[in-house]
Amino acid sequence: MLNALGEEHGARIRHICAWLVEHFRDDVGLWGYPDGVPDLSNTQYAALALKVGERHGYRTPPSIWKRLIDTVMRLQAEGGGVRYRGGDLYRATMTHAGLLILRFAHEALGRKPSRKARDAVKRGQRYVEETFSVDRTPFGRGWNKNQYYYYMYGLERYAQYFGLKKIAGHDWYREGAEALLARQHDDGFWGNLEDTAFAILFLRRAKLTPPDARELGTVEE
């Protein structure tokens, strides 16, 4: 949010990044809710914040990015999907998160991924291709009706950052936008406030860019 509001918030962004680094759980390689069990969902938001922080002059310790690479690969199942935390079922939402964390980490470290990391990315992308849907949420070997808007937000963020026009031969943006607009309520919302925010982020192709540089999404494209 602060990044979107402008450069004048750089100091606050750097302060937040420093707080995140201070509260990183190095023993498990994750962040969590305050006093809660760490998980990859919280971790992806921390990684997004650190990525934004780089644009405002914050330097994340390389050790954290290296630890995050190890964590994502540890949470990845044989079929490419990534888990919320150890022992959970793999799911598409966490696979989007894991792929982005791997990309962010290697960009921050300024080095090419190892063969093991490249294989992890390929397997993750293959899982996303094989389970692609804009109507339901891939979860384990089946589907989940919950977390749909959270899933769509992750799909947009992953596809945009990886520069994908299509996923599994599908125009992911057109099909996703049509699916979201069909679900919009008469009052303009998509259920609760959180789901509405996720839907708008998808439709705006929000990615990580400031408002004046965003590519506005339209179904007519």
Coordinates of C-alpha atoms in Angstrom, one line a residue:
M1 CA 0.0 0.0 0.0
L2 CA 2.8 2.4 1.0
N3 CA 4.6 1.7 -2.3
A4 CA 1.5 2.5 -4.2
L5 CA 1.1 5.8 -2.4
G6 CA 4.5 7.1 -3.5
E7 CA 8.2 7.6 -2.8
E8 CA 7.6 9.8 0.2
H9 CA 6.8 6.6 2.2
G10 CA 10.2 5.1 1.7
A11 CA 11.4 5.5 5.3
R12 CA 8.3 3.8 6.6
I13 CA 8.7 1.0 4.2
R14 CA 12.3 0.4 5.2
H15 CA 11.2 0.4 8.9
I16 CA 8.6 -2.3 8.2
C17 CA 11.2 -4.4 6.3
A18 CA 13.6 -4.1 9.2
W19 CA 10.8 -5.3 11.6
L20 CA 10.1 -8.3 9.3
V21 CA 13.7 -9.3 9.3
E22 CA 13.9 -9.0 13.1
H23 CA 10.9 -11.3 13.4
F24 CA 11.9 -13.9 10.9
R25 CA 11.7 -17.5 12.3
D26 CA 15.1 -18.8 11.1
D27 CA 14.5 -22.1 12.9
V28 CA 11.7 -23.0 10.4
G29 CA 12.5 -20.5 7.6
L30 CA 9.1 -18.8 7.7
W31 CA 7.0 -16.0 9.1
G32 CA 3.7 -16.4 10.9
Y33 CA 1.0 -14.5 12.6
P34 CA 2.3 -12.8 15.8
D35 CA 2.6 -15.6 18.4
G36 CA 1.2 -18.1 15.8
V37 CA 2.5 -21.1 13.9
P38 CA 4.6 -19.9 10.9
D39 CA 3.3 -20.7 7.4
L40 CA 4.0 -20.0 3.8
S41 CA 1.0 -17.7 3.3
N42 CA 2.3 -15.2 5.9
T43 CA 5.8 -15.7 4.4
Q44 CA 4.8 -14.7 0.9
Y45 CA 3.5 -11.4 2.1
A46 CA 6.7 -10.8 4.0
A47 CA 8.7 -11.6 0.9
L48 CA 6.5 -9.2 -1.1
A49 CA 7.2 -6.5 1.4
L50 CA 10.9 -7.1 1.2
K51 CA 10.8 -7.0 -2.6
V52 CA 9.1 -3.6 -2.4
G53 CA 11.6 -2.5 0.2
E54 CA 14.4 -3.1 -2.3
R55 CA 12.9 -0.4 -4.5
H56 CA 13.2 2.0 -1.6
G57 CA 16.8 1.2 -0.6
Y58 CA 16.3 -1.6 1.9
R59 CA 18.9 -4.4 1.7
T60 CA 17.5 -7.7 3.0
P61 CA 20.3 -9.9 4.5
P62 CA 21.2 -12.5 1.9
S63 CA 20.9 -15.2 4.6
I64 CA 17.1 -14.7 4.7
W65 CA 16.7 -15.1 0.9
K66 CA 18.9 -18.3 1.0
R67 CA 16.8 -19.7 3.9
L68 CA 13.6 -18.9 2.0
I69 CA 14.8 -20.9 -1.1
D70 CA 15.5 -23.9 1.2
T71 CA 12.1 -23.5 2.8
V72 CA 10.1 -23.5 -0.4
M73 CA 11.9 -26.5 -1.8
R74 CA 11.4 -28.3 1.5
L75 CA 7.6 -27.6 1.4
Q76 CA 7.3 -28.7 -2.3
A77 CA 5.7 -32.1 -2.9
E78 CA 7.0 -34.5 -5.5
G79 CA 4.3 -33.5 -8.0
G80 CA 5.4 -29.8 -7.8
G81 CA 2.7 -28.4 -5.6
V82 CA 3.7 -26.5 -2.4
R83 CA 2.4 -26.9 1.1
Y84 CA 1.1 -24.3 3.5
R85 CA 3.4 -25.8 6.2
G86 CA 5.1 -29.1 6.7
G87 CA 2.7 -32.1 6.7
D88 CA -0.2 -30.2 5.0
L89 CA -1.6 -31.0 1.6
Y90 CA -0.1 -29.1 -1.3
R91 CA -2.3 -26.5 -3.0
A92 CA -2.2 -24.0 -5.9
T93 CA -2.3 -20.9 -3.6
M94 CA 0.9 -21.9 -2.0
T95 CA 2.5 -23.0 -5.3
H96 CA 2.0 -19.5 -6.6
A97 CA 3.5 -18.2 -3.4
G98 CA 6.5 -20.6 -3.6
L99 CA 7.3 -19.8 -7.2
L100 CA 7.3 -16.1 -6.5
I101 CA 9.5 -16.4 -3.4
L102 CA 12.0 -18.5 -5.4
R103 CA 12.1 -15.8 -8.1
F104 CA 12.4 -12.9 -5.6
A105 CA 15.1 -14.7 -3.7
H106 CA 17.3 -15.3 -6.7
E107 CA 16.8 -11.8 -8.1
A108 CA 17.8 -10.4 -4.7
L109 CA 20.9 -12.6 -4.5
G110 CA 21.9 -11.7 -8.0
R111 CA 22.7 -15.2 -9.0
K112 CA 21.3 -17.9 -11.2
P113 CA 19.3 -20.6 -9.5
S114 CA 21.0 -23.9 -8.8
R115 CA 19.9 -27.0 -10.8
K116 CA 17.8 -28.1 -7.8
A117 CA 16.1 -24.7 -7.6
R118 CA 15.5 -24.7 -11.4
D119 CA 13.9 -28.1 -11.1
A120 CA 11.7 -26.9 -8.3
V121 CA 10.5 -24.0 -10.4
K122 CA 9.8 -26.3 -13.4
R123 CA 7.8 -28.8 -11.2
G124 CA 5.9 -25.9 -9.6
Q125 CA 5.0 -24.4 -13.0
R126 CA 4.0 -27.9 -14.3
Y127 CA 1.6 -28.3 -11.3
V128 CA 0.1 -24.9 -12.1
E129 CA -0.4 -25.9 -15.7
E130 CA -1.9 -29.2 -14.9
T131 CA -4.4 -27.8 -12.3
F132 CA -5.3 -24.5 -14.0
S133 CA -8.8 -23.4 -13.3
V134 CA -10.6 -20.0 -12.9
D135 CA -13.7 -21.7 -11.4
R136 CA -12.4 -23.6 -8.4
T137 CA -9.3 -23.9 -6.2
P138 CA -6.8 -26.8 -6.8
F139 CA -6.1 -28.4 -3.5
G140 CA -4.2 -31.6 -3.0
R141 CA -5.5 -34.2 -5.5
G142 CA -8.8 -32.5 -5.7
W143 CA -10.5 -29.1 -5.4
N144 CA -11.6 -26.7 -2.7
K145 CA -14.4 -24.2 -3.0
N146 CA -12.9 -22.1 -0.3
Q147 CA -10.2 -19.4 -0.7
Y148 CA -11.3 -18.9 -4.3
Y149 CA -10.5 -15.1 -4.5
Y150 CA -7.2 -15.7 -2.6
Y151 CA -6.4 -18.2 -5.3
M152 CA -7.2 -15.9 -8.1
Y153 CA -5.1 -13.1 -6.6
G154 CA -2.2 -15.5 -6.4
L155 CA -2.7 -16.7 -10.0
E156 CA -2.7 -13.1 -11.3
R157 CA 0.4 -12.2 -9.3
Y158 CA 2.3 -15.3 -10.5
A159 CA 1.3 -15.0 -14.2
Q160 CA 2.1 -11.3 -14.3
Y161 CA 5.5 -11.5 -12.6
F162 CA 6.5 -14.5 -14.7
G163 CA 5.3 -12.6 -17.9
L164 CA 2.8 -15.3 -18.9
K165 CA 0.1 -14.5 -21.5
K166 CA -1.3 -18.0 -21.3
I167 CA -1.4 -20.9 -18.8
A168 CA -2.1 -24.4 -20.2
G169 CA -3.2 -22.8 -23.4
H170 CA -5.7 -20.6 -21.6
D171 CA -5.9 -16.8 -21.7
W172 CA -5.8 -16.7 -17.9
Y173 CA -6.7 -13.0 -17.7
R174 CA -9.7 -13.0 -20.0
E175 CA -11.1 -16.2 -18.5
G176 CA -10.4 -15.1 -15.0
A177 CA -11.9 -11.7 -15.4
E178 CA -15.0 -13.1 -16.9
A179 CA -15.3 -15.6 -14.0
L180 CA -14.9 -12.8 -11.5
L181 CA -17.3 -10.4 -13.1
A182 CA -19.9 -13.2 -13.2
R183 CA -19.6 -13.5 -9.4
Q184 CA -19.8 -9.8 -8.6
H185 CA -22.8 -9.0 -6.4
D186 CA -25.3 -6.2 -7.2
D187 CA -23.8 -4.0 -4.6
G188 CA -20.4 -4.2 -6.4
F189 CA -18.7 -6.4 -3.8
W190 CA -17.6 -10.0 -4.0
G191 CA -18.8 -11.2 -0.6
N192 CA -16.6 -9.7 2.2
L193 CA -14.0 -6.9 2.0
E194 CA -11.1 -9.3 1.7
D195 CA -12.5 -11.2 -1.3
T196 CA -13.4 -7.9 -2.9
A197 CA -9.8 -6.7 -2.5
F198 CA -8.4 -9.9 -4.1
A199 CA -10.9 -9.6 -7.0
I200 CA -9.9 -6.0 -7.7
L201 CA -6.2 -6.8 -7.5
F202 CA -6.7 -9.5 -10.2
L203 CA -8.8 -7.2 -12.4
R204 CA -6.3 -4.4 -12.1
R205 CA -3.3 -6.7 -12.8
A206 CA -1.9 -5.0 -9.7
K207 CA 1.3 -7.0 -9.5
L208 CA 4.0 -4.8 -7.7
T209 CA 3.8 -1.6 -9.8
P210 CA 2.8 1.9 -8.7
P211 CA -0.5 3.2 -9.9
D212 CA 0.9 5.4 -12.8
A213 CA 2.7 2.4 -14.3
R214 CA 0.0 -0.3 -14.1
E215 CA -1.4 -1.9 -17.1
L216 CA -5.2 -1.7 -16.6
G217 CA -6.9 -4.9 -17.3
T218 CA -9.9 -5.1 -19.5
V219 CA -11.9 -8.1 -20.7
E220 CA -11.9 -6.6 -24.2
E221 CA -8.1 -7.0 -24.6

